[in-house]
Amino acid sequence: MKDTLIYILKGIVKDPDEISVVEYDENKNKIFEIKASEEDVGQIIGKDGRTIKSINILLNALAGSSKENFILKVIR
Amino acid sequence: MIMKTVEVSGNSLKEAVNNACKSLDATEEEVDIKIIDEGSKGFFGIFGSKNAVVNATLKPKHYERKILDFLNTISENFGSEVVFEVSMRNRTFHVTINGDNISRLIGRHGKTVAALEHILNIYANRLTDVKVNVKVDIGGYKDDRKEIIEHIAHKAAKNSLSNNEKIVLEPMFSYERRIVHEVITKYKNLKSYSIGLEPYRKVVIDIVNKKYDKPKRNHNSRSQFQKSEKMNYNRNKD
């Protein structure tokens, strides 16, 4: 799932090379920490968090039946 | 539509075309080539040689392929097979998705389709210099939904007229409410408006009473209501 996330992110940002994702588990949740260039942070989150929410919804749909939740954190 | 164009040179015509494709990340089939200068090898390839120059413009095909690649890569982890089709008309990419298990890609109340559409919109606009739109349809979900909503609207309108009373429908999404409003405009004696806060905003169908109808005042109070509603909505967001 991490690869898919990185692929989506690289598709929507200005500096694809700046993207890095760290994955870890916490309380049965899967957490992805996204690092991006300062400019792209806003793009990834989107207006009212719409884009990051959309990415989360999409990831959960793709992962399907496995019931773990994804939490996305965007950091600079 | 204005497509991305580059001017590229090379030692030979073939090399110039190759360079153009490379810089646009496209195949030869996906570009229109206009020759500016055929170039010349010169005398024994040493004296007076001139580079070939071409203008390369991307065809819609290129963008369609790019979006297709994007979708196929994303869906690698999906499990069951999905088939994507992308076609471009005017400035809109129409994406249709079919396959087994696609209900999972539609999501509850079409939540996942909307998410996918949003991401594809950003992706497509990254590719092009002009503003483009992406519309996603999964297994005819949108058409089905539209038919159902229209049916509900007509039924409610008839009920409202025969009982002479106003009817409040179930909560709907904004595009669904719009379908209802469109249907109601066909009924001369009915009017429709929306009440409540997202995501529980719903349509009210009411009888037009000329005596008491004050459209101007209604309009003002409505816009004011919407303003405060928007503020509330932002505050309530998680």
Short mmCIF file of C-alpha atoms in Angstrom, two decimals:
data_model
loop_
_atom_site.label_atom_id
_atom_site.label_comp_id
_atom_site.label_asym_id
_atom_site.label_seq_id
_atom_site.Cartn_x
_atom_site.Cartn_y
_atom_site.Cartn_z
CA MET A 1 0.00 0.00 0.00
CA LYS A 2 2.94 2.26 0.70
CA ASP A 3 4.07 2.07 -2.92
CA THR A 4 0.61 2.98 -4.16
CA LEU A 5 0.51 5.94 -1.81
CA ILE A 6 3.89 7.16 -3.01
CA TYR A 7 2.81 6.73 -6.62
CA ILE A 8 -0.36 8.77 -6.10
CA LEU A 9 1.53 11.49 -4.26
CA LYS A 10 4.19 11.72 -6.95
CA GLY A 11 1.46 12.15 -9.52
CA ILE A 12 -0.04 15.20 -7.88
CA VAL A 13 2.93 17.21 -6.59
CA LYS A 14 5.37 19.60 -8.21
CA ASP A 15 8.55 18.01 -6.84
CA PRO A 16 8.08 14.24 -6.99
CA ASP A 17 11.67 13.70 -5.87
CA GLU A 18 11.01 15.36 -2.53
CA ILE A 19 8.36 12.83 -1.54
CA SER A 20 9.18 10.27 1.11
CA VAL A 21 6.89 8.13 3.20
CA VAL A 22 7.54 6.40 6.52
CA GLU A 23 5.21 3.60 7.53
CA TYR A 24 4.59 2.31 11.06
CA ASP A 25 1.89 0.72 13.22
CA GLU A 26 0.30 2.30 16.23
CA ASN A 27 -2.73 0.99 18.13
CA LYS A 28 -3.83 -1.27 15.27
CA ASN A 29 -3.69 1.66 12.89
CA LYS A 30 -1.32 1.94 10.02
CA ILE A 31 0.30 5.34 9.96
CA PHE A 32 1.96 6.88 6.96
CA GLU A 33 4.13 9.88 7.55
CA ILE A 34 4.44 11.86 4.36
CA LYS A 35 7.32 14.22 3.82
CA ALA A 36 7.10 16.72 1.00
CA SER A 37 8.57 20.04 -0.05
CA GLU A 38 7.08 23.11 1.57
CA GLU A 39 5.22 24.10 -1.57
CA ASP A 40 3.63 20.71 -2.02
CA VAL A 41 2.33 20.27 1.52
CA GLY A 42 -0.60 22.52 0.71
CA GLN A 43 -1.28 20.68 -2.52
CA ILE A 44 -1.29 17.30 -0.79
CA ILE A 45 -3.66 18.43 1.94
CA GLY A 46 -5.91 20.41 -0.36
CA LYS A 47 -8.65 22.89 0.42
CA ASP A 48 -10.28 21.90 3.72
CA GLY A 49 -8.17 18.73 3.65
CA ARG A 50 -10.11 17.47 0.68
CA THR A 51 -7.20 15.96 -1.19
CA ILE A 52 -5.62 14.12 1.74
CA LYS A 53 -9.06 12.82 2.67
CA SER A 54 -9.62 11.62 -0.89
CA ILE A 55 -6.30 9.81 -0.87
CA ASN A 56 -7.21 8.14 2.41
CA ILE A 57 -10.62 7.04 1.10
CA LEU A 58 -9.03 5.67 -2.04
CA LEU A 59 -6.36 3.74 -0.12
CA ASN A 60 -8.95 2.20 2.16
CA ALA A 61 -11.06 1.18 -0.83
CA LEU A 62 -8.07 -0.38 -2.57
CA ALA A 63 -6.95 -2.23 0.55
CA GLY A 64 -10.47 -3.59 0.85
CA SER A 65 -11.41 -6.15 3.43
CA SER A 66 -8.40 -5.86 5.74
CA LYS A 67 -9.85 -3.80 8.51
CA GLU A 68 -6.87 -1.72 9.50
CA ASN A 69 -7.28 2.00 9.26
CA PHE A 70 -4.86 4.24 7.50
CA ILE A 71 -3.84 7.48 9.06
CA LEU A 72 -1.97 9.95 6.89
CA LYS A 73 0.25 12.58 8.42
CA VAL A 74 1.84 15.26 6.33
CA ILE A 75 5.03 16.79 7.67
CA ARG A 76 7.61 19.12 6.26
CA MET B 1 -7.38 22.84 -26.97
CA ILE B 2 -3.86 24.12 -26.65
CA MET B 3 -1.50 21.21 -26.29
CA LYS B 4 2.01 21.26 -25.01
CA THR B 5 4.50 21.97 -27.78
CA VAL B 6 8.29 21.84 -27.80
CA GLU B 7 10.88 22.79 -30.36
CA VAL B 8 13.74 20.33 -30.50
CA SER B 9 16.80 19.91 -32.66
CA GLY B 10 19.05 16.97 -33.49
CA ASN B 11 21.81 15.88 -35.81
CA SER B 12 19.29 14.24 -38.11
CA LEU B 13 15.55 14.44 -38.54
CA LYS B 14 15.13 11.10 -36.82
CA GLU B 15 17.20 12.14 -33.86
CA ALA B 16 15.27 15.39 -33.52
CA VAL B 17 12.00 13.45 -33.39
CA ASN B 18 13.46 11.05 -30.86
CA ASN B 19 14.65 13.90 -28.69
CA ALA B 20 11.24 15.52 -28.85
CA CYS B 21 9.54 12.33 -27.72
CA LYS B 22 12.02 11.95 -24.91
CA SER B 23 11.52 15.46 -23.61
CA LEU B 24 7.72 15.06 -23.71
CA ASP B 25 7.85 11.54 -22.25
CA ALA B 26 5.77 10.30 -25.17
CA THR B 27 5.93 7.71 -27.95
CA GLU B 28 6.21 8.68 -31.60
CA GLU B 29 2.52 7.93 -32.14
CA GLU B 30 1.53 10.39 -29.46
CA VAL B 31 3.05 13.50 -31.00
CA ASP B 32 2.37 15.60 -34.05
CA ILE B 33 5.62 16.51 -35.76
CA LYS B 34 6.07 19.68 -37.76
CA ILE B 35 9.38 20.01 -39.52
CA ILE B 36 10.96 23.43 -39.17
CA ASP B 37 14.33 22.62 -40.69
CA GLU B 38 15.31 19.35 -42.29
CA GLY B 39 18.97 20.02 -41.62
CA SER B 40 21.77 18.87 -43.84
CA LYS B 41 24.72 16.63 -43.41
CA GLY B 42 27.01 19.14 -45.06
CA PHE B 43 30.09 18.24 -46.97
CA PHE B 44 31.29 14.82 -45.82
CA GLY B 45 29.49 15.50 -42.59
CA ILE B 46 32.11 17.97 -41.56
CA PHE B 47 31.55 21.27 -43.25
CA GLY B 48 28.35 23.25 -43.13
CA SER B 49 26.30 20.63 -41.35
CA LYS B 50 23.02 21.94 -40.01
CA ASN B 51 20.88 20.53 -37.23
CA ALA B 52 17.36 19.37 -38.00
CA VAL B 53 14.65 21.22 -36.05
CA VAL B 54 11.12 20.00 -35.39
CA ASN B 55 8.07 21.21 -33.54
CA ALA B 56 6.41 18.45 -31.56
CA THR B 57 2.89 18.74 -30.19
CA LEU B 58 1.27 16.23 -27.88
CA LYS B 59 -1.90 14.52 -29.04
CA PRO B 60 -4.83 13.85 -26.67
CA LYS B 61 -3.86 10.20 -26.95
CA HIS B 62 -0.81 10.90 -24.81
CA TYR B 63 -2.85 12.24 -21.91
CA GLU B 64 -5.31 9.40 -22.19
CA ARG B 65 -2.46 6.91 -21.96
CA LYS B 66 -0.94 8.75 -18.99
CA ILE B 67 -4.19 8.66 -17.05
CA LEU B 68 -4.69 5.03 -17.96
CA ASP B 69 -1.20 4.19 -16.68
CA PHE B 70 -1.91 6.05 -13.47
CA LEU B 71 -5.15 4.14 -12.88
CA ASN B 72 -3.63 0.78 -13.74
CA THR B 73 -0.74 1.31 -11.35
CA ILE B 74 -3.02 2.37 -8.52
CA SER B 75 -5.31 -0.60 -8.99
CA GLU B 76 -2.47 -3.14 -8.93
CA ASN B 77 -3.22 -3.76 -5.26
CA PHE B 78 -6.95 -3.89 -5.73
CA GLY B 79 -7.17 -7.67 -6.01
CA SER B 80 -9.89 -8.22 -8.58
CA GLU B 81 -9.67 -7.18 -12.18
CA VAL B 82 -10.73 -3.70 -13.22
CA VAL B 83 -10.95 -2.32 -16.73
CA PHE B 84 -10.43 1.38 -17.36
CA GLU B 85 -11.35 3.39 -20.39
CA VAL B 86 -10.28 6.96 -20.94
CA SER B 87 -11.45 9.25 -23.70
CA MET B 88 -11.09 12.97 -24.13
CA ARG B 89 -13.77 15.27 -25.48
CA ASN B 90 -13.20 19.01 -25.47
CA ARG B 91 -11.43 19.63 -22.20
CA THR B 92 -12.91 16.76 -20.29
CA PHE B 93 -11.49 13.32 -19.75
CA HIS B 94 -14.20 10.73 -19.37
CA VAL B 95 -13.07 7.77 -17.34
CA THR B 96 -15.26 4.69 -17.23
CA ILE B 97 -14.50 1.82 -14.91
CA ASN B 98 -15.88 -1.69 -15.19
CA GLY B 99 -15.08 -5.03 -13.63
CA ASP B 100 -15.85 -7.36 -10.76
CA ASN B 101 -16.20 -6.03 -7.27
CA ILE B 102 -16.35 -2.44 -8.45
CA SER B 103 -18.95 -1.63 -5.82
CA ARG B 104 -15.95 -1.28 -3.52
CA LEU B 105 -14.63 1.43 -5.80
CA ILE B 106 -17.93 3.28 -5.71
CA GLY B 107 -18.00 3.42 -1.94
CA ARG B 108 -20.83 4.41 0.30
CA HIS B 109 -23.00 7.02 -1.46
CA GLY B 110 -20.33 7.23 -4.15
CA LYS B 111 -17.70 8.48 -1.71
CA THR B 112 -14.83 6.63 -3.34
CA VAL B 113 -15.74 7.67 -6.90
CA ALA B 114 -15.72 11.28 -5.75
CA ALA B 115 -12.31 10.80 -4.12
CA LEU B 116 -10.86 9.17 -7.22
CA GLU B 117 -12.29 11.90 -9.41
CA HIS B 118 -10.73 14.58 -7.24
CA ILE B 119 -7.27 12.99 -7.36
CA LEU B 120 -7.47 12.41 -11.11
CA ASN B 121 -8.41 16.05 -11.58
CA ILE B 122 -5.23 17.14 -9.85
CA TYR B 123 -3.15 14.59 -11.74
CA ALA B 124 -4.55 15.59 -15.15
CA ASN B 125 -4.04 19.27 -14.45
CA ARG B 126 -0.42 18.58 -13.52
CA LEU B 127 0.06 17.08 -16.98
CA THR B 128 -1.50 19.86 -18.99
CA ASP B 129 -0.97 23.60 -19.13
CA VAL B 130 -4.64 24.40 -19.52
CA LYS B 131 -7.45 23.64 -17.13
CA VAL B 132 -9.01 20.25 -17.81
CA ASN B 133 -11.74 18.24 -16.12
CA VAL B 134 -11.97 14.59 -15.27
CA LYS B 135 -15.29 12.80 -14.93
CA VAL B 136 -15.36 9.30 -13.51
CA ASP B 137 -18.19 6.87 -14.00
CA ILE B 138 -18.14 3.41 -12.47
CA GLY B 139 -20.44 0.75 -13.89
CA GLY B 140 -23.01 3.36 -14.88
CA TYR B 141 -23.42 4.37 -11.24
CA LYS B 142 -24.09 8.03 -11.99
CA ASP B 143 -26.74 7.34 -14.61
CA ASP B 144 -28.49 4.84 -12.35
CA ARG B 145 -28.40 7.27 -9.48
CA LYS B 146 -29.76 10.08 -11.64
CA GLU B 147 -32.67 7.94 -12.76
CA ILE B 148 -33.50 7.00 -9.19
CA ILE B 149 -33.35 10.61 -7.99
CA GLU B 150 -35.55 11.79 -10.88
CA HIS B 151 -38.04 9.08 -10.05
CA ILE B 152 -38.09 10.12 -6.37
CA ALA B 153 -38.51 13.78 -7.34
CA HIS B 154 -41.45 13.13 -9.68
CA LYS B 155 -43.15 10.93 -7.11
CA ALA B 156 -42.71 13.50 -4.36
CA ALA B 157 -43.95 16.27 -6.65
CA LYS B 158 -47.11 14.36 -7.45
CA ASN B 159 -47.71 13.57 -3.78
CA SER B 160 -47.19 17.20 -2.88
CA LEU B 161 -49.70 18.36 -5.50
CA SER B 162 -52.39 15.83 -4.71
CA ASN B 163 -52.17 16.34 -0.93
CA ASN B 164 -51.54 20.05 -1.23
CA GLU B 165 -48.72 19.95 1.31
CA LYS B 166 -44.97 20.43 1.42
CA ILE B 167 -42.70 17.43 1.35
CA VAL B 168 -39.23 17.15 2.88
CA LEU B 169 -36.99 14.62 1.17
CA GLU B 170 -34.20 12.53 2.68
CA PRO B 171 -30.73 14.11 2.90
CA MET B 172 -28.89 14.17 -0.43
CA PHE B 173 -25.59 15.27 -1.93
CA SER B 174 -25.38 18.60 -3.69
CA TYR B 175 -25.42 17.14 -7.21
CA GLU B 176 -28.38 14.97 -6.26
CA ARG B 177 -30.26 17.96 -4.88
CA ARG B 178 -29.59 19.78 -8.13
CA ILE B 179 -31.29 16.99 -10.05
CA VAL B 180 -34.36 17.37 -7.81
CA HIS B 181 -34.42 21.15 -8.29
CA GLU B 182 -34.23 20.65 -12.05
CA VAL B 183 -37.17 18.26 -11.99
CA ILE B 184 -39.25 20.59 -9.83
CA THR B 185 -38.80 23.54 -12.20
CA LYS B 186 -40.95 21.57 -14.66
CA TYR B 187 -43.88 21.79 -12.23
CA LYS B 188 -45.46 25.23 -12.44
CA ASN B 189 -47.22 25.10 -9.08
CA LEU B 190 -44.25 23.82 -7.12
CA LYS B 191 -41.04 25.30 -5.80
CA SER B 192 -38.06 23.65 -4.20
CA TYR B 193 -35.31 24.76 -1.86
CA SER B 194 -32.78 23.14 0.44
CA ILE B 195 -32.58 23.25 4.21
CA GLY B 196 -30.22 21.93 6.86
CA LEU B 197 -26.48 21.56 7.10
CA GLU B 198 -24.21 19.36 5.02
CA PRO B 199 -24.03 16.42 4.96
CA TYR B 200 -27.67 16.27 6.04
CA ARG B 201 -28.92 19.01 3.76
CA LYS B 202 -32.22 18.09 2.19
CA VAL B 203 -34.66 19.34 -0.41
CA VAL B 204 -38.09 20.71 0.44
CA ILE B 205 -40.79 20.64 -2.21
CA ASP B 206 -43.57 23.13 -1.57
CA ILE B 207 -46.71 24.48 -3.21
CA VAL B 208 -46.34 27.92 -4.73
CA ASN B 209 -48.80 30.25 -3.05
CA LYS B 210 -48.86 33.50 -4.97
CA LYS B 211 -50.56 35.45 -2.20
CA TYR B 212 -47.87 34.83 0.38
CA ASP B 213 -44.89 34.30 -1.80
CA LYS B 214 -42.31 37.05 -1.40
CA PRO B 215 -39.45 35.85 -3.55
CA LYS B 216 -37.18 38.80 -2.86
CA ARG B 217 -37.21 38.42 0.89
CA ASN B 218 -36.91 34.68 0.62
CA HIS B 219 -33.86 35.05 -1.49
CA ASN B 220 -32.12 37.33 0.99
CA SER B 221 -32.81 35.21 3.99
CA ARG B 222 -31.60 32.19 2.13
CA SER B 223 -28.25 33.62 1.17
CA GLN B 224 -27.71 34.79 4.71
CA PHE B 225 -28.59 31.38 5.97
CA GLN B 226 -26.14 29.80 3.62
CA LYS B 227 -23.37 32.02 4.85
CA SER B 228 -23.81 31.08 8.46
CA GLU B 229 -24.26 27.52 7.45
CA LYS B 230 -20.96 27.51 5.66
CA MET B 231 -19.23 28.83 8.74
CA ASN B 232 -20.83 26.17 10.86
CA TYR B 233 -19.90 23.55 8.37
CA ASN B 234 -16.25 24.49 8.47
CA ARG B 235 -16.28 24.47 12.22
CA ASN B 236 -17.92 21.07 12.39
CA LYS B 237 -15.46 19.47 10.06
CA ASP B 238 -13.27 16.79 11.51
#
